[in-house]
XYZ file of C-alpha atoms in Angstrom:
718
model
C 20.656 -11.245 -1.377
C 20.346 -11.235 -5.153
C 20.658 -14.994 -5.345
C 17.390 -16.599 -4.307
C 17.315 -19.898 -2.463
C 14.229 -21.988 -1.918
C 13.800 -22.477 1.806
C 10.961 -24.004 3.758
C 9.904 -22.300 6.947
C 9.970 -24.222 10.177
C 6.349 -25.019 11.042
C 5.893 -26.842 14.340
C 2.898 -28.802 15.551
C 3.595 -29.101 19.230
C 1.438 -30.791 21.822
C 2.303 -29.279 25.163
C 0.723 -29.563 28.577
C 0.772 -26.396 30.635
C -0.734 -25.598 33.992
C -3.092 -22.791 34.865
C -3.352 -21.611 31.270
C -6.613 -20.588 29.657
C -8.734 -21.743 32.620
C -11.860 -19.794 33.513
C -13.522 -20.292 36.888
C -17.061 -19.039 37.363
C -16.660 -18.286 41.008
C -20.246 -18.063 42.040
C -19.763 -20.385 45.000
C -19.974 -18.529 48.315
C -17.153 -20.643 49.766
C -14.704 -19.002 47.370
C -16.029 -15.482 46.684
C -18.379 -13.636 49.036
C -19.507 -10.081 49.697
C -17.957 -8.339 52.692
C -20.717 -7.074 55.010
C -21.124 -3.603 56.470
C -19.182 -1.753 53.753
C -19.524 1.984 54.642
C -19.281 3.463 51.138
C -21.846 3.619 48.368
C -21.927 3.766 44.596
C -20.517 7.311 44.591
C -17.192 6.065 45.927
C -14.556 4.881 43.426
C -11.848 2.779 45.145
C -8.312 3.478 43.835
C -6.153 1.384 46.144
C -6.292 -0.935 49.139
C -3.506 -1.944 51.555
C -3.127 -4.228 54.597
C -0.547 -3.849 57.337
C 1.908 -6.736 57.762
C 0.047 -8.179 60.726
C -3.203 -8.423 58.794
C -5.061 -6.446 61.443
C -5.670 -3.090 59.668
C -6.760 -2.385 56.101
C -7.087 0.991 54.344
C -9.152 1.702 51.223
C -8.671 5.034 49.418
C -10.407 6.520 46.405
C -12.542 9.301 45.027
C -15.716 10.554 46.698
C -17.450 13.841 47.391
C -17.580 13.120 51.135
C -15.240 10.532 52.682
C -12.520 9.094 50.476
C -10.579 6.858 52.856
C -11.818 4.066 55.095
C -10.010 2.029 57.744
C -10.948 -1.552 58.635
C -9.980 -3.252 61.924
C -10.233 -7.015 61.509
C -10.245 -7.649 65.266
C -13.715 -6.156 65.719
C -14.826 -6.147 62.065
C -15.254 -2.341 62.081
C -14.921 0.249 59.323
C -14.170 3.910 60.150
C -14.181 6.735 57.569
C -11.167 9.077 57.592
C -11.588 12.836 57.420
C -8.673 13.470 55.036
C -10.027 16.784 53.671
C -8.963 15.636 50.203
C -11.262 15.086 47.235
C -9.260 12.337 45.558
C -6.794 9.831 47.003
C -4.992 7.632 44.507
C -2.619 5.374 46.439
C -1.864 4.002 49.899
C 1.166 2.079 51.157
C 2.060 0.493 54.483
C 5.353 1.522 56.105
C 6.437 -1.432 58.239
C 9.354 0.501 59.765
C 7.214 3.121 61.493
C 3.880 1.261 61.393
C 2.326 4.037 59.275
C -0.061 4.131 56.360
C 0.963 6.762 53.792
C -1.574 8.131 51.281
C -1.332 10.504 48.321
C -3.621 12.048 45.734
C -5.237 15.255 44.581
C -4.602 18.654 46.193
C -8.062 20.114 45.635
C -8.973 19.881 49.303
C -7.605 21.798 52.293
C -4.879 21.791 53.494
C -3.005 21.800 50.221
C -0.738 18.857 51.019
C -1.233 15.876 48.760
C 0.548 13.418 51.087
C -0.740 12.330 54.495
C -0.201 9.508 56.950
C -1.479 7.961 60.166
C -0.268 5.401 62.669
C -1.749 1.963 62.025
C -2.160 1.310 65.749
C -4.092 4.505 66.498
C -7.847 4.042 66.808
C -9.423 6.311 65.746
C -6.552 7.253 63.428
C -4.933 10.657 63.594
C -4.193 12.207 60.170
C -0.946 14.123 59.787
C 0.783 15.947 56.931
C 4.540 15.442 56.588
C 7.047 18.239 56.108
C 7.633 21.518 57.870
C 5.405 23.396 55.414
C 2.642 20.830 55.379
C 3.288 19.225 52.025
C 4.807 19.329 48.563
C 4.928 22.702 46.791
C 3.065 21.621 43.662
C -0.506 21.856 42.400
C -0.597 18.770 40.170
C -2.062 15.485 41.427
C 0.008 12.636 42.794
C -0.776 9.084 41.678
C 1.621 6.745 43.470
C 3.552 6.301 46.712
C 5.942 3.663 48.099
C 8.279 3.399 51.106
C 11.870 2.233 51.215
C 13.635 -0.031 53.725
C 14.073 2.799 56.253
C 10.508 4.083 56.090
C 10.953 7.062 53.748
C 8.240 7.518 51.083
C 8.669 8.442 47.416
C 5.738 9.982 45.505
C 5.115 10.507 41.782
C 2.320 11.738 39.565
C 1.361 13.155 36.190
C 3.049 16.089 34.488
C 5.622 16.615 37.264
C 9.204 17.740 36.762
C 10.369 15.759 39.785
C 9.766 12.822 42.052
C 9.465 13.770 45.737
C 11.235 11.875 48.527
C 10.524 12.494 52.206
C 13.597 12.398 54.456
C 12.253 11.239 57.798
C 15.102 8.898 58.794
C 17.780 11.643 58.774
C 15.786 13.871 61.108
C 15.247 16.687 58.597
C 11.595 15.806 57.930
C 11.765 17.553 54.564
C 10.985 16.799 50.924
C 13.736 16.383 48.322
C 13.179 16.877 44.597
C 14.503 13.913 42.594
C 15.225 15.043 39.048
C 14.793 12.883 35.932
C 18.177 12.377 34.254
C 16.682 12.824 30.751
C 14.502 15.768 31.694
C 11.396 14.162 30.159
C 9.438 13.292 33.292
C 7.045 16.229 32.876
C 5.459 14.454 29.903
C 4.933 11.101 31.668
C 1.988 9.776 33.685
C 3.396 7.600 36.478
C 0.774 5.276 37.975
C 2.568 2.947 40.383
C 5.763 2.605 42.468
C 7.279 -0.460 44.094
C 10.411 -0.699 46.233
C 12.861 -3.562 45.704
C 14.551 -4.280 49.053
C 17.166 -6.440 47.339
C 18.807 -3.701 45.272
C 17.200 -0.900 47.334
C 15.814 0.934 44.293
C 12.366 2.286 43.585
C 10.778 1.170 40.283
C 8.028 3.293 38.722
C 5.669 2.502 35.823
C 3.225 4.496 33.724
C 2.793 5.751 30.206
C 3.625 8.556 27.807
C 1.127 9.194 25.011
C -0.283 5.676 25.361
C 3.085 3.859 25.421
C 4.413 2.094 28.510
C 7.213 3.781 30.486
C 9.337 2.508 33.387
C 11.830 4.381 35.577
C 14.197 3.415 38.374
C 16.058 5.400 41.031
C 19.504 5.196 42.522
C 19.776 3.198 45.744
C 17.919 4.506 48.771
C 18.075 6.651 50.805
C 17.732 9.380 48.172
C 18.679 13.048 48.139
C 18.142 16.043 45.870
C 21.555 15.438 44.265
C 20.405 12.078 42.842
C 18.328 11.165 39.810
C 15.695 8.828 38.486
C 16.492 7.060 35.222
C 14.397 6.021 32.254
C 14.720 2.363 31.280
C 15.749 2.396 27.625
C 15.675 -1.370 27.281
C 14.457 -1.962 23.753
C 12.005 -4.604 24.962
C 10.208 -2.154 27.232
C 9.527 0.346 24.462
C 6.455 0.128 22.291
C 4.503 -1.825 24.918
C 0.987 -0.685 25.861
C 0.580 1.522 28.971
C 1.786 0.056 32.281
C -0.632 0.457 35.211
C 1.023 -1.179 38.234
C 4.172 -2.848 39.567
C 4.469 -5.096 42.618
C 7.815 -6.517 43.740
C 8.268 -10.123 44.837
C 10.845 -9.719 47.602
C 11.695 -13.428 47.787
C 12.100 -14.141 44.062
C 13.450 -10.641 43.350
C 11.369 -9.585 40.364
C 8.518 -7.191 39.747
C 5.133 -8.157 38.361
C 4.018 -5.418 35.951
C 0.455 -5.106 34.656
C -0.952 -3.117 31.783
C -3.203 -3.096 28.762
C -3.550 -6.690 27.595
C -0.313 -7.957 29.169
C 1.335 -9.069 32.402
C 5.138 -8.896 32.597
C 8.030 -9.906 34.805
C 10.980 -7.559 35.180
C 14.103 -8.449 37.102
C 15.088 -4.850 37.691
C 18.334 -3.176 36.750
C 21.138 -5.469 35.652
C 24.269 -3.949 37.258
C 26.505 -5.161 34.413
C 24.287 -4.481 31.358
C 22.870 -1.284 32.924
C 19.426 -2.185 31.630
C 16.328 -3.964 32.858
C 15.412 -7.500 31.861
C 11.829 -8.318 30.795
C 9.504 -11.199 29.985
C 5.817 -11.363 29.037
C 4.149 -13.982 31.253
C 0.538 -13.492 30.155
C -1.177 -11.788 27.258
C -4.764 -11.276 26.201
C -5.353 -8.047 24.321
C -9.067 -8.103 25.241
C -8.209 -7.731 28.938
C -7.062 -4.772 31.014
C -4.927 -5.584 34.049
C -5.118 -2.612 36.451
C -3.272 -3.766 39.542
C -1.308 -6.682 41.001
C -0.462 -7.361 44.657
C 1.594 -10.231 46.107
C 0.705 -12.524 48.974
C 3.521 -11.190 51.166
C 3.437 -14.110 53.582
C 4.523 -16.756 51.069
C 5.374 -14.827 47.856
C 4.007 -17.670 45.716
C 0.771 -16.064 44.518
C -0.304 -12.646 43.309
C -3.795 -11.191 42.914
C -4.530 -9.241 39.718
C -7.688 -7.243 38.985
C -9.036 -5.403 35.967
C -11.562 -6.064 33.242
C -12.229 -9.066 31.035
C -14.089 -7.695 28.062
C -17.055 -5.741 29.490
C -16.996 -7.302 32.953
C -14.835 -6.895 36.051
C -12.323 -9.669 36.637
C -9.909 -11.169 39.142
C -6.931 -13.362 38.184
C -4.540 -15.495 40.218
C -0.886 -15.477 39.181
C 1.283 -18.362 40.396
C 5.000 -17.691 40.671
C 6.176 -21.280 40.427
C 4.276 -22.027 37.201
C 4.277 -18.502 35.682
C 0.573 -18.960 34.939
C -2.261 -16.442 35.152
C -5.692 -17.943 35.883
C -8.976 -16.075 35.416
C -10.554 -16.891 38.787
C -13.667 -14.673 38.992
C -15.732 -12.368 36.796
C -18.555 -10.009 37.752
C -20.939 -8.939 35.005
C -22.486 -6.359 37.346
C -19.272 -4.295 37.316
C -17.166 -3.229 34.335
C -13.847 -3.228 36.178
C -12.040 -3.840 39.435
C -9.297 -1.258 40.019
C -7.517 -2.379 43.194
C -6.778 -5.461 45.257
C -4.674 -6.743 48.162
C -3.936 -10.034 49.912
C -4.544 -10.131 53.661
C -1.627 -11.584 55.657
C -0.877 -13.787 57.505
C -2.156 -17.291 56.680
C -4.675 -17.375 59.532
C -6.459 -17.161 57.250
C -5.261 -15.085 54.323
C -7.798 -13.823 51.825
C -8.072 -11.310 48.999
C -10.043 -8.069 49.287
C -11.389 -6.396 46.121
C -13.154 -3.067 46.804
C -15.522 -1.720 44.151
C -18.023 1.191 44.085
C -20.940 -0.771 45.550
C -19.088 -2.937 48.047
C -16.113 -5.246 48.453
C -15.409 -8.884 47.664
C -13.694 -11.355 49.944
C -11.940 -14.141 48.027
C -11.099 -17.150 50.174
C -8.003 -18.215 48.273
C -7.144 -20.860 50.898
C -10.280 -22.805 49.887
C -9.177 -23.419 46.292
C -5.867 -24.045 44.557
C -6.256 -23.287 40.861
C -2.615 -23.694 39.885
C -2.947 -27.238 38.509
C -5.647 -26.783 35.895
C -4.704 -28.257 32.543
C -4.657 -26.887 29.026
C -3.562 -28.549 25.805
C -2.226 -26.443 22.953
C -2.017 -28.712 19.939
C -1.426 -26.233 17.122
C 0.626 -23.235 16.143
C -0.275 -20.656 13.505
C 1.437 -21.574 10.246
C 3.352 -18.955 8.249
C 3.811 -19.980 4.596
C 5.645 -16.895 3.353
C 6.091 -13.159 3.802
C 6.679 -10.477 1.180
C 7.320 -6.802 0.466
C 5.653 -5.571 -2.717
C 5.028 -2.353 -4.628
C 1.520 -1.131 -5.478
C 1.445 -3.494 -8.475
C 2.391 -6.449 -6.221
C 5.869 -6.714 -7.779
C 8.303 -8.310 -5.321
C 10.618 -5.724 -3.711
C 12.312 -7.921 -1.114
C 16.065 -7.207 -1.066
C 15.578 -4.170 -3.323
C 15.515 -0.410 -2.852
C 12.275 1.526 -3.300
C 11.288 5.196 -3.166
C 9.845 7.148 -0.274
C 6.593 9.066 -0.848
C 4.922 5.958 -2.208
C 2.674 3.079 -1.144
C 3.779 -0.522 -0.630
C 2.334 -3.766 0.672
C 3.627 -6.024 3.408
C 2.193 -9.429 2.563
C 1.995 -12.876 4.101
C 0.365 -16.231 3.635
C -0.743 -18.079 6.752
C -3.411 -20.209 8.387
C -4.437 -21.433 11.839
C -6.408 -24.563 12.558
C -7.765 -23.135 15.828
C -9.599 -20.333 14.036
C -8.273 -17.549 11.827
C -10.303 -14.934 13.718
C -8.111 -15.607 16.774
C -5.047 -14.312 14.932
C -3.242 -11.005 15.443
C -0.613 -9.978 12.889
C 2.311 -7.873 14.177
C 4.766 -6.186 11.833
C 7.909 -4.521 13.123
C 10.312 -2.799 10.709
C 13.522 -0.954 11.529
C 16.685 0.483 10.023
C 19.485 -1.918 10.984
C 22.129 0.787 11.512
C 24.665 -1.267 9.598
C 24.181 -4.424 11.663
C 23.087 -7.912 10.642
C 21.474 -10.948 12.240
C 19.139 -11.316 15.160
C 21.893 -10.626 17.672
C 22.954 -7.336 16.107
C 20.038 -5.857 14.201
C 17.220 -5.180 16.646
C 14.133 -3.001 16.845
C 15.118 0.338 18.421
C 13.524 2.125 21.335
C 10.299 3.847 20.293
C 11.164 7.361 21.403
C 10.909 10.684 19.583
C 14.412 10.362 18.124
C 13.725 7.148 16.275
C 10.514 8.017 14.463
C 12.129 7.771 10.987
C 13.978 4.586 11.905
C 11.197 2.155 12.780
C 7.483 1.413 12.598
C 5.006 -1.076 14.059
C 1.754 -2.281 12.450
C -0.948 -4.474 13.993
C -3.773 -6.254 12.203
C -6.424 -7.744 14.534
C -8.249 -10.317 12.423
C -11.173 -10.860 14.781
C -11.923 -7.148 15.172
C -11.040 -6.357 11.573
C -8.818 -3.410 12.556
C -5.486 -2.348 11.107
C -3.467 0.177 13.112
C -0.145 1.980 13.084
C 1.235 1.721 16.611
C 4.434 3.712 16.016
C 5.497 6.302 14.968
C 2.892 8.611 13.356
C 3.009 11.027 10.419
C 6.428 9.811 9.308
C 4.803 6.530 8.206
C 1.175 6.051 7.215
C -1.074 3.054 6.694
C -3.769 2.537 4.097
C -5.915 -0.328 2.916
C -5.630 -3.915 4.071
C -6.886 -7.105 2.490
C -7.497 -10.547 3.944
C -8.135 -13.046 1.131
C -9.011 -16.732 1.589
C -7.056 -19.008 -0.768
C -8.735 -21.074 -2.032
C -12.154 -19.732 -1.116
C -13.720 -23.222 -1.293
C -11.370 -24.884 1.203
C -12.835 -26.233 4.472
C -12.161 -24.173 7.572
C -8.672 -24.866 8.873
C -7.428 -26.174 5.518
C -7.404 -22.882 3.641
C -4.753 -20.230 3.954
C -5.129 -16.482 4.076
C -3.272 -13.939 1.987
C -2.931 -10.757 4.040
C -1.920 -7.467 2.425
C -1.115 -4.486 4.649
C -0.653 -1.098 2.980
C 2.120 1.212 4.216
C 3.357 4.612 3.006
C 6.869 5.947 3.640
C 7.163 9.673 4.319
C 9.907 11.871 2.938
C 12.336 11.397 5.805
C 12.111 7.657 6.476
C 15.769 6.642 6.615
C 17.572 5.747 3.373
C 19.212 2.314 3.198
C 21.068 0.772 0.263
C 21.478 -2.709 1.702
C 25.151 -2.542 0.691
C 24.005 -3.819 -2.686
C 21.999 -6.669 -1.075
C 24.879 -9.002 -1.790
C 24.035 -11.458 0.984
C 23.523 -15.060 -0.062
C 20.513 -15.717 2.165
C 16.899 -16.222 1.038
C 14.291 -13.449 0.748
C 12.732 -14.494 4.051
C 13.386 -16.963 6.810
C 12.267 -17.809 10.333
C 15.871 -17.396 11.569
C 16.915 -13.716 11.726
C 20.591 -14.700 11.535
C 19.867 -16.119 8.074
C 17.348 -13.595 6.768
C 18.941 -10.368 8.039
C 22.310 -10.700 6.282
C 22.614 -7.330 4.492
C 23.923 -4.345 6.489
C 22.457 -0.868 5.948
C 18.994 -2.186 5.136
C 15.475 -2.023 6.516
C 14.791 -5.243 8.420
C 11.290 -6.377 9.234
C 9.545 -9.181 11.085
C 6.036 -10.517 10.630
C 4.534 -12.363 13.592
C 1.208 -14.179 13.646
C -0.095 -15.278 17.003
C -3.200 -16.390 18.804
C -4.501 -13.319 20.626
C -5.806 -15.453 23.490
C -2.741 -17.744 23.590
C 0.200 -15.584 22.514
C 2.765 -18.326 23.063
C 1.190 -19.921 19.965
C 3.026 -17.778 17.435
C 5.219 -17.858 14.360
C 7.643 -15.212 13.052
C 9.537 -14.694 9.795
C 12.057 -12.009 8.777
C 12.995 -10.123 5.620
C 14.749 -7.014 4.259
C 14.282 -4.122 1.823
C 15.956 -0.779 1.115
C 15.028 2.868 0.495
C 16.618 5.250 -2.010
C 18.066 8.545 -0.846
C 15.750 11.504 -1.073
C 16.162 15.293 -0.916
C 13.769 18.136 -1.613
C 14.069 21.898 -1.092
C 11.794 24.910 -1.643
C 12.595 28.550 -0.938
C 10.382 31.624 -0.646
C 11.365 35.275 -0.221
C 13.291 37.588 -2.573
C 15.638 39.814 -0.520
C 16.015 43.387 -1.744
C 15.636 47.048 -0.860
C 16.744 50.641 -1.562
C 20.299 50.926 -0.264
C 22.101 54.267 -0.619
C 25.759 54.226 -1.735
C 28.193 54.133 1.158
C 25.996 52.134 3.541
C 27.393 49.124 5.393
C 25.462 45.938 6.190
C 22.146 47.201 4.872
C 19.376 44.758 5.846
C 17.469 43.511 2.842
C 13.875 42.572 3.605
C 11.968 39.406 2.662
C 14.265 36.896 4.339
C 14.754 33.564 2.612
C 12.536 30.849 4.083
C 13.941 27.400 3.316
C 11.825 24.292 3.674
C 13.510 20.981 2.958
C 13.266 17.251 3.536
C 15.826 14.468 3.375
C 16.341 10.915 4.599
C 20.129 10.792 4.738
C 23.093 12.753 6.100
C 23.069 16.067 4.283
C 24.121 19.671 3.829
C 22.284 22.845 2.742
C 24.445 25.477 0.997
C 23.900 28.922 -0.505
C 25.883 30.874 -3.106
C 25.429 34.009 -5.282
C 27.101 35.636 -8.248
C 28.209 39.260 -8.214
C 25.286 41.696 -8.214
C 25.336 43.187 -11.737
C 23.671 46.462 -12.663
C 20.672 46.027 -14.958
C 21.617 47.692 -18.242
C 25.315 47.288 -17.467
C 27.786 49.745 -16.093
C 28.880 48.250 -12.814
C 28.491 45.583 -10.147
C 28.580 44.963 -6.422
C 30.943 42.109 -5.492
C 29.410 38.986 -3.956
C 31.872 39.442 -1.101
C 29.901 42.580 -0.103
C 26.883 40.418 0.709
C 26.477 38.749 4.100
C 24.060 36.065 5.247
C 22.920 35.163 8.756
C 20.977 32.094 9.862
C 18.202 32.832 12.310
C 17.734 29.566 14.264
C 18.121 28.570 17.930
C 19.801 25.342 16.775
C 22.596 27.090 14.848
C 26.142 27.124 16.277
C 29.739 26.913 15.067
C 29.576 23.114 14.783
C 26.720 22.939 12.283
C 26.664 26.167 10.211
C 29.033 28.700 8.651
C 26.703 31.697 8.927
C 25.652 31.989 12.578
C 25.935 35.124 14.687
C 29.507 34.430 15.804
C 30.588 36.263 12.615
C 28.808 39.407 13.733
C 25.264 40.738 13.846
C 25.068 40.716 10.043
C 26.444 37.220 9.674
C 29.214 36.213 7.277
C 30.246 37.560 3.888
C 30.454 35.301 0.851
C 34.111 34.535 0.009
C 33.469 35.387 -3.637
C 31.190 34.953 -6.601
C 29.523 31.520 -6.784
C 31.383 30.344 -3.707
C 29.241 28.529 -1.175
C 28.535 28.998 2.476
C 27.019 26.280 4.588
C 23.566 27.101 5.937
C 23.524 23.650 7.554
C 26.789 21.732 7.255
C 29.071 22.381 4.274
C 29.786 20.406 1.124
C 33.486 21.316 1.279
C 33.873 19.857 4.747
C 32.291 16.400 5.119
C 32.890 16.484 8.845
C 30.186 19.137 8.917
C 27.481 16.831 7.590
C 24.140 17.056 9.411
C 22.798 13.712 10.595
C 19.723 12.354 8.841
C 16.507 13.609 10.499
C 15.129 11.350 13.228
C 11.524 12.567 13.074
C 9.042 14.663 11.130
C 8.474 15.188 7.409
C 10.510 18.401 7.046
C 13.898 19.097 8.658
C 15.498 22.085 10.370
C 19.157 21.485 11.145
C 20.351 18.976 13.750
C 17.397 17.331 15.550
C 14.960 20.005 14.365
C 11.829 19.138 12.364
C 8.152 19.943 12.008
C 7.521 17.169 14.551
C 9.197 19.070 17.366
C 7.987 22.507 16.350
C 10.659 23.793 13.956
C 9.463 25.288 10.686
C 11.387 26.768 7.798
C 15.037 27.773 8.159
C 15.259 31.588 8.028
C 18.260 33.273 6.324
C 18.743 37.044 6.634
C 20.581 39.104 3.984
C 22.796 42.181 4.316
C 24.689 44.183 1.684
C 27.456 46.805 1.802
C 27.166 49.307 -1.089
C 30.453 51.091 -1.998
C 30.261 54.904 -1.934
C 31.070 55.277 -5.651
C 28.417 52.824 -6.796
C 26.365 54.156 -9.712
C 22.638 54.491 -9.215
C 20.647 51.579 -10.567
C 19.152 48.155 -9.847
C 21.698 45.431 -9.067
C 20.606 41.859 -9.234
C 22.044 38.375 -8.776
C 20.718 34.854 -8.715
C 20.731 33.014 -5.379
C 21.425 29.287 -5.500
C 20.356 27.039 -2.636
C 21.628 23.473 -2.711
C 20.729 20.442 -0.634
C 22.896 17.406 -1.078
C 24.458 14.405 0.604
C 27.927 12.938 0.818
């Protein structure tokens, strides 16, 4: 895009009427929210989950307490009974409508060691039992979530587990099956919630890994130990904040997912695309949405609880309008963690347990779905830019890694600049163009040099790198009013966000940036017209009303980069006639690159100091010492023998990683870290310097003396 075209951005001023949006109800009226009487727990009890049976006659509350940690409520006689579960912490409870059971799971610190237990809903007082012939699951880590399928078999999940666990009750074996994660990464994930979709008969599980939302799905139930759970690699799902709960709407066939600052809809696994479909239905980054539960008698309303700022909060989500309404706040509590809707409609009401009691919300007394909100303004984006440290324009140009740059924009918002959040996403386009081809990749460990996300919260005054980490860094940020004398709402702000590219951030030449499009544009199909470039988007949006947003796109490139350092001088006292003598002080090679590459080594003949003889280079062998080395990526691994491979001759190369004489042996550009170590290895995943061992064969007639040769290490690209 060397030819610049003047193009105005599309700036819309849209007056729209929406229902249930932005409404706050101070539910102090006793007819709507009231305290449940005779609650048997005190402030020492922390409720974690609550569940009604389908008839609306029995309710179970589980949580964490030093004495009793589960309580059963019978609505017929308005009686609570504590359960002697012999567990210290219970995290989740689910009703099994096939067998009329309540299943619970949690910590194993009590006795017996089982972390899963159940009781019959119709038994009063309830009788606690532990499933499985050996009394439970053979693990010592806590379980967080449980759900039952259409035949009454439960699935449990937790934190730091290698497997999910599925109880086979329907086949008569009454045993637990280990359900393995297909990617083998489950041990590093905290799973918080499970919901079963009776329409496709799959379990869906949500949680987080290192503060980033994660979602998994299973094969169709019933499950067995020969089946797997799968990680959803939908690009939309990656990079989202942690997910805390999922609740499936059986009638409309989608799951309502809650998390940090956002509420989502997911339609489950698309059988054709083999991925999950997503949509954000509500967003307020000041809120935390802990749990959602559907009204299972009508499937038109869901209850959501969490925290609104520093106070506990309850929201009503309406399916038919896709609106989330803040219905009640409690300044006496900092958060509500669990909720459920009592069926059936005679009457139905919402229960919200908390440490000092429980709320009863009479949702039949108020319909809050038709409140009105008018959004009469969108944030306005005047321009975006990519500049060097001297503010020289670098849009559609290549720049160097290991240097600082600015992502810039000019914008304003008539509803208050402090309401604005600025989101920057940048990614290597992998040779694709346009909004339909070039998209932000999944934010996993293998894409850390291929993308980054920045967020500037104007109201808080914070600037943060969301992804990836050391590969990209952030620095200063500036927010300048232009002009400074303009009345509020008539000025615009120049925002400058500092970013630093590490050594291995992927090279991109933009194919010469020959596209005819402008530097930036609101349409990605117009702006992102140069393959093999870094594409980026800048979005400004109202943090409290995220549908009020504006996005523009642009491109830049990065030059190729390589760097190599070597320590260690191999040598030793080798007597004449010895074969494959090991020379000490192995070579330790540390290198970085941001493109496909090779690392080679060569030596000259070893010449005697003072003259009078030499040892041929072909008498010297080298061996790579790395668990990643094999015949497909190096020429000097152990398949040539315990002393490695001999040099073919003086100043002839061998490939430590790849080989310059065989392009097919190129090593792919590193996907993470700031130093590389062969294919997929880097300092990020624990690989340090590449170690090369040296061996020499000294002919029997070799004259005494010191023989020396220069070693040449080369890193290059094709």
